[in-house]
CSV table of C-alpha atoms in Angstrom, one decimal:
chain,number,residue,atom,x,y,z
P,1,UNK,CA,3.7,-13.4,9.0
P,2,UNK,CA,2.9,-10.0,9.9
P,3,UNK,CA,1.4,-9.3,6.5
P,4,UNK,CA,-0.8,-12.1,6.4
P,5,UNK,CA,-2.5,-11.0,10.1
P,6,UNK,CA,-2.5,-7.1,9.1
P,7,UNK,CA,-5.6,-6.0,7.4
P,8,UNK,CA,-4.6,-4.8,4.0
P,9,UNK,CA,-2.2,-5.4,1.1
P,10,UNK,CA,1.8,-5.4,2.5
P,11,UNK,CA,4.3,-5.7,-0.4
P,12,UNK,CA,7.6,-6.9,0.4
P,13,UNK,CA,10.5,-6.1,-2.2
P,14,UNK,CA,14.0,-7.8,-2.4
P,15,UNK,CA,13.0,-10.7,-0.4
P,16,UNK,CA,15.3,-13.6,0.3
P,17,UNK,CA,14.3,-17.0,-1.3
P,18,UNK,CA,15.0,-19.8,0.8
P,19,UNK,CA,13.6,-22.9,2.2
P,20,UNK,CA,12.3,-20.8,5.5
P,21,UNK,CA,10.5,-18.3,3.4
P,22,UNK,CA,9.0,-20.5,0.8
P,23,UNK,CA,7.8,-22.8,3.7
P,24,UNK,CA,6.2,-19.8,5.6
P,25,UNK,CA,4.4,-18.6,2.0
P,26,UNK,CA,2.9,-21.9,1.6
P,27,UNK,CA,1.6,-22.2,5.2
P,28,UNK,CA,0.3,-19.0,5.1
P,29,UNK,CA,-1.6,-19.7,1.6
P,30,UNK,CA,-2.9,-23.0,3.2
P,31,UNK,CA,-4.3,-20.6,5.9
P,32,UNK,CA,-6.4,-19.0,3.5
P,33,UNK,CA,-4.2,-16.0,2.8
P,34,UNK,CA,-3.4,-14.6,-0.9
P,35,UNK,CA,0.2,-14.4,-1.4
P,36,UNK,CA,1.4,-13.4,-5.1
P,37,UNK,CA,5.1,-13.8,-6.0
P,38,UNK,CA,6.6,-11.9,-8.8
P,39,UNK,CA,10.3,-11.8,-9.4
P,40,UNK,CA,11.4,-8.8,-7.6
P,41,UNK,CA,8.6,-8.6,-4.6
P,42,UNK,CA,5.8,-10.6,-3.2
P,43,UNK,CA,2.4,-9.2,-2.3
P,44,UNK,CA,0.3,-10.1,0.6
P,45,UNK,CA,-3.4,-9.5,1.0
P,46,UNK,CA,-3.8,-9.8,4.9
P,47,UNK,CA,-7.2,-10.5,6.6
P,48,UNK,CA,-6.2,-8.9,10.1
P,49,UNK,CA,-5.8,-11.0,13.3
P,50,UNK,CA,-8.6,-12.9,13.0
P,51,UNK,CA,-8.9,-13.6,9.3
P,52,UNK,CA,-7.0,-16.7,8.9
P,53,UNK,CA,-8.9,-19.8,8.0
P,54,UNK,CA,-8.4,-23.6,9.1
P,55,UNK,CA,-6.2,-25.3,6.9
P,56,UNK,CA,-7.6,-28.2,4.7
P,57,UNK,CA,-4.7,-30.8,6.1
P,58,UNK,CA,-1.7,-30.7,8.5
P,59,UNK,CA,1.0,-27.9,7.8
P,60,UNK,CA,4.4,-29.3,6.6
P,61,UNK,CA,7.0,-26.9,8.0
P,62,UNK,CA,9.7,-29.2,6.4
P,63,UNK,CA,13.0,-28.1,8.1
P,64,UNK,CA,12.3,-24.7,9.3
P,65,UNK,CA,12.3,-24.2,13.0
P,66,UNK,CA,12.1,-20.7,13.0
P,67,UNK,CA,8.7,-20.7,10.8
P,68,UNK,CA,7.3,-23.7,13.0
P,69,UNK,CA,8.1,-21.8,16.2
P,70,UNK,CA,7.0,-18.3,15.6
P,71,UNK,CA,4.0,-19.7,13.7
P,72,UNK,CA,2.8,-21.4,16.8
P,73,UNK,CA,2.3,-17.9,18.6
P,74,UNK,CA,-0.2,-16.9,15.8
P,75,UNK,CA,-1.9,-20.3,15.7
P,76,UNK,CA,-2.4,-20.5,19.5
P,77,UNK,CA,-4.6,-17.2,19.2
P,78,UNK,CA,-6.7,-18.9,16.2
P,79,UNK,CA,-10.4,-20.5,16.9
P,80,UNK,CA,-9.4,-23.7,15.2
P,81,UNK,CA,-7.1,-26.6,15.5
P,82,UNK,CA,-4.1,-27.2,13.4
P,83,UNK,CA,-1.4,-30.0,13.3
P,84,UNK,CA,2.1,-29.2,12.3
P,85,UNK,CA,4.5,-31.6,10.7
P,86,UNK,CA,8.4,-31.6,10.2
P,87,UNK,CA,11.0,-33.6,8.3
P,88,UNK,CA,13.3,-35.9,10.2
P,89,UNK,CA,15.6,-33.3,11.3
P,90,UNK,CA,13.0,-30.8,12.5
P,91,UNK,CA,10.9,-33.4,14.3
P,92,UNK,CA,13.8,-34.0,16.7
P,93,UNK,CA,14.0,-30.7,17.8
P,94,UNK,CA,12.5,-29.5,21.0
P,95,UNK,CA,9.5,-27.2,20.9
P,96,UNK,CA,8.6,-27.0,24.8
P,97,UNK,CA,10.2,-23.5,25.2
P,98,UNK,CA,7.4,-22.4,22.9
P,99,UNK,CA,4.3,-24.8,23.5
P,100,UNK,CA,4.7,-24.3,27.6
P,101,UNK,CA,4.5,-20.8,27.8
P,102,UNK,CA,1.8,-20.7,24.8
P,103,UNK,CA,-0.2,-23.6,27.1
P,104,UNK,CA,-0.1,-21.2,30.0
P,105,UNK,CA,-1.9,-18.7,27.8
P,106,UNK,CA,-4.5,-20.8,27.3
P,107,UNK,CA,-3.6,-22.7,24.1
P,108,UNK,CA,-4.6,-26.7,24.2
P,109,UNK,CA,-1.0,-28.2,22.6
P,110,UNK,CA,-0.5,-32.3,21.9
P,111,UNK,CA,2.3,-33.7,20.4
P,112,UNK,CA,5.0,-36.3,21.5
P,113,UNK,CA,6.8,-35.6,24.7
P,114,UNK,CA,4.3,-33.6,26.1
P,115,UNK,CA,4.2,-31.3,23.2
P,116,UNK,CA,7.9,-30.9,22.8
P,117,UNK,CA,8.4,-32.3,19.4
P,118,UNK,CA,6.5,-32.7,15.8
P,119,UNK,CA,3.9,-33.4,15.2
P,120,UNK,CA,2.4,-31.1,16.9
P,121,UNK,CA,-1.6,-30.1,17.3
P,122,UNK,CA,-2.5,-26.6,18.6
P,123,UNK,CA,-5.9,-26.0,19.2
P,124,UNK,CA,-6.2,-22.4,19.6
P,125,UNK,CA,-8.8,-19.8,21.1
P,126,UNK,CA,-8.9,-16.6,23.7
P,127,UNK,CA,-5.7,-16.4,25.3
P,128,UNK,CA,-4.6,-14.7,28.6
P,129,UNK,CA,-1.7,-12.4,28.8
P,130,UNK,CA,1.5,-13.9,30.9
P,131,UNK,CA,4.4,-12.4,32.3
P,132,UNK,CA,6.8,-15.2,31.2
P,133,UNK,CA,10.5,-15.1,32.9
P,134,UNK,CA,12.7,-17.2,30.0
P,135,UNK,CA,15.4,-19.2,30.9
P,136,UNK,CA,17.3,-18.9,27.6
P,137,UNK,CA,17.6,-15.6,25.4
P,138,UNK,CA,16.1,-17.0,22.2
P,139,UNK,CA,14.0,-14.5,19.7
P,140,UNK,CA,12.2,-17.6,18.3
P,141,UNK,CA,10.7,-18.2,21.6
P,142,UNK,CA,10.4,-14.2,22.6
P,143,UNK,CA,8.5,-14.1,19.2
P,144,UNK,CA,6.2,-16.7,19.7
P,145,UNK,CA,4.7,-15.4,23.0
P,146,UNK,CA,4.5,-12.0,21.4
P,147,UNK,CA,2.6,-12.7,18.6
P,148,UNK,CA,0.2,-14.9,21.0
P,149,UNK,CA,0.0,-11.5,23.3
P,150,UNK,CA,-1.9,-9.8,20.2
P,151,UNK,CA,-4.5,-12.4,20.6
P,152,UNK,CA,-4.4,-11.9,24.6
P,153,UNK,CA,-6.5,-9.8,26.8
P,154,UNK,CA,-4.0,-7.2,28.6
P,155,UNK,CA,-0.3,-7.2,28.4
P,156,UNK,CA,1.9,-10.1,27.6
P,157,UNK,CA,5.8,-9.6,28.7
P,158,UNK,CA,8.8,-11.7,28.1
P,159,UNK,CA,11.9,-11.4,30.2
P,160,UNK,CA,15.1,-12.9,28.9
P,161,UNK,CA,18.6,-13.3,31.0
P,162,UNK,CA,20.2,-11.5,28.1
P,163,UNK,CA,18.6,-9.5,25.1
P,164,UNK,CA,18.1,-11.6,22.1
P,165,UNK,CA,17.4,-10.3,18.5
P,166,UNK,CA,14.8,-7.7,18.0
P,167,UNK,CA,13.9,-8.1,14.8
P,168,UNK,CA,10.1,-8.9,15.6
P,169,UNK,CA,9.6,-6.4,17.9
P,170,UNK,CA,10.9,-3.8,15.6
P,171,UNK,CA,8.5,-5.0,12.7
P,172,UNK,CA,5.7,-5.5,15.4
P,173,UNK,CA,5.9,-1.4,16.0
P,174,UNK,CA,6.3,-1.1,12.4
P,175,UNK,CA,3.0,-2.9,11.8
P,176,UNK,CA,1.4,-0.7,14.8
P,177,UNK,CA,1.5,-3.0,17.6
P,178,UNK,CA,2.2,-1.4,21.1
P,179,UNK,CA,5.3,-2.7,22.0
P,180,UNK,CA,7.4,-1.6,25.0
P,181,UNK,CA,11.1,-2.5,26.2
P,182,UNK,CA,12.3,-2.2,29.8
P,183,UNK,CA,15.6,-3.3,30.2
P,184,UNK,CA,15.6,-7.3,29.6
P,185,UNK,CA,11.5,-7.3,29.5
P,186,UNK,CA,9.7,-6.8,26.5
P,187,UNK,CA,5.7,-6.2,26.4
P,188,UNK,CA,3.0,-6.1,24.0
P,189,UNK,CA,-0.6,-4.9,24.2
P,190,UNK,CA,-3.2,-7.4,22.9
P,191,UNK,CA,-5.8,-6.8,20.3
P,192,UNK,CA,-3.9,-4.6,18.5
P,193,UNK,CA,-4.7,-3.8,14.6
P,194,UNK,CA,-2.1,-4.4,12.5
P,195,UNK,CA,-1.5,-1.9,9.3
P,196,UNK,CA,-0.1,-3.2,6.2
P,197,UNK,CA,3.2,-2.0,5.1
P,198,UNK,CA,5.5,-1.6,2.1
P,199,UNK,CA,8.7,-3.2,3.0
């Protein structure tokens, strides 16, 4: 995901080939990103924060809840509308913990049960920063909000009741985003230019 919204070529070696990663690759190809798969690595030609294109059809997230929740943060900042569909299992998993804060940031989101279940349609655009207090410690929720924060004016923060996994914060820093941690609060500055990396 970060390679796709960075400007330039990101190479990822020793990638885990799984349903989640294959779903994510297919989705970003549909969003206009060139991703080449080789036996030992993938090569992503990123187009920067504003380089994604409206997909020609709905994005099928299969059963990848991780892909779907985190991707919504990026789609919230795009100037086009996208509909995310899912298989039967993922369609029963709640998304409100992600869609509610993204709506507060300015994205227009529609879906079953007020955007709590797929299919979910997101009309992205210019976002505003928020200081979100999360009721649960969730790396997926935190990641979606931080990625949306890249597209917002000002500093977006997420405070959790306990610390969740911090892979997204580490990767965002590696790609050049300005991320700070103060206890249980993680913040990101909007408008950062992400640089490609060899991973």
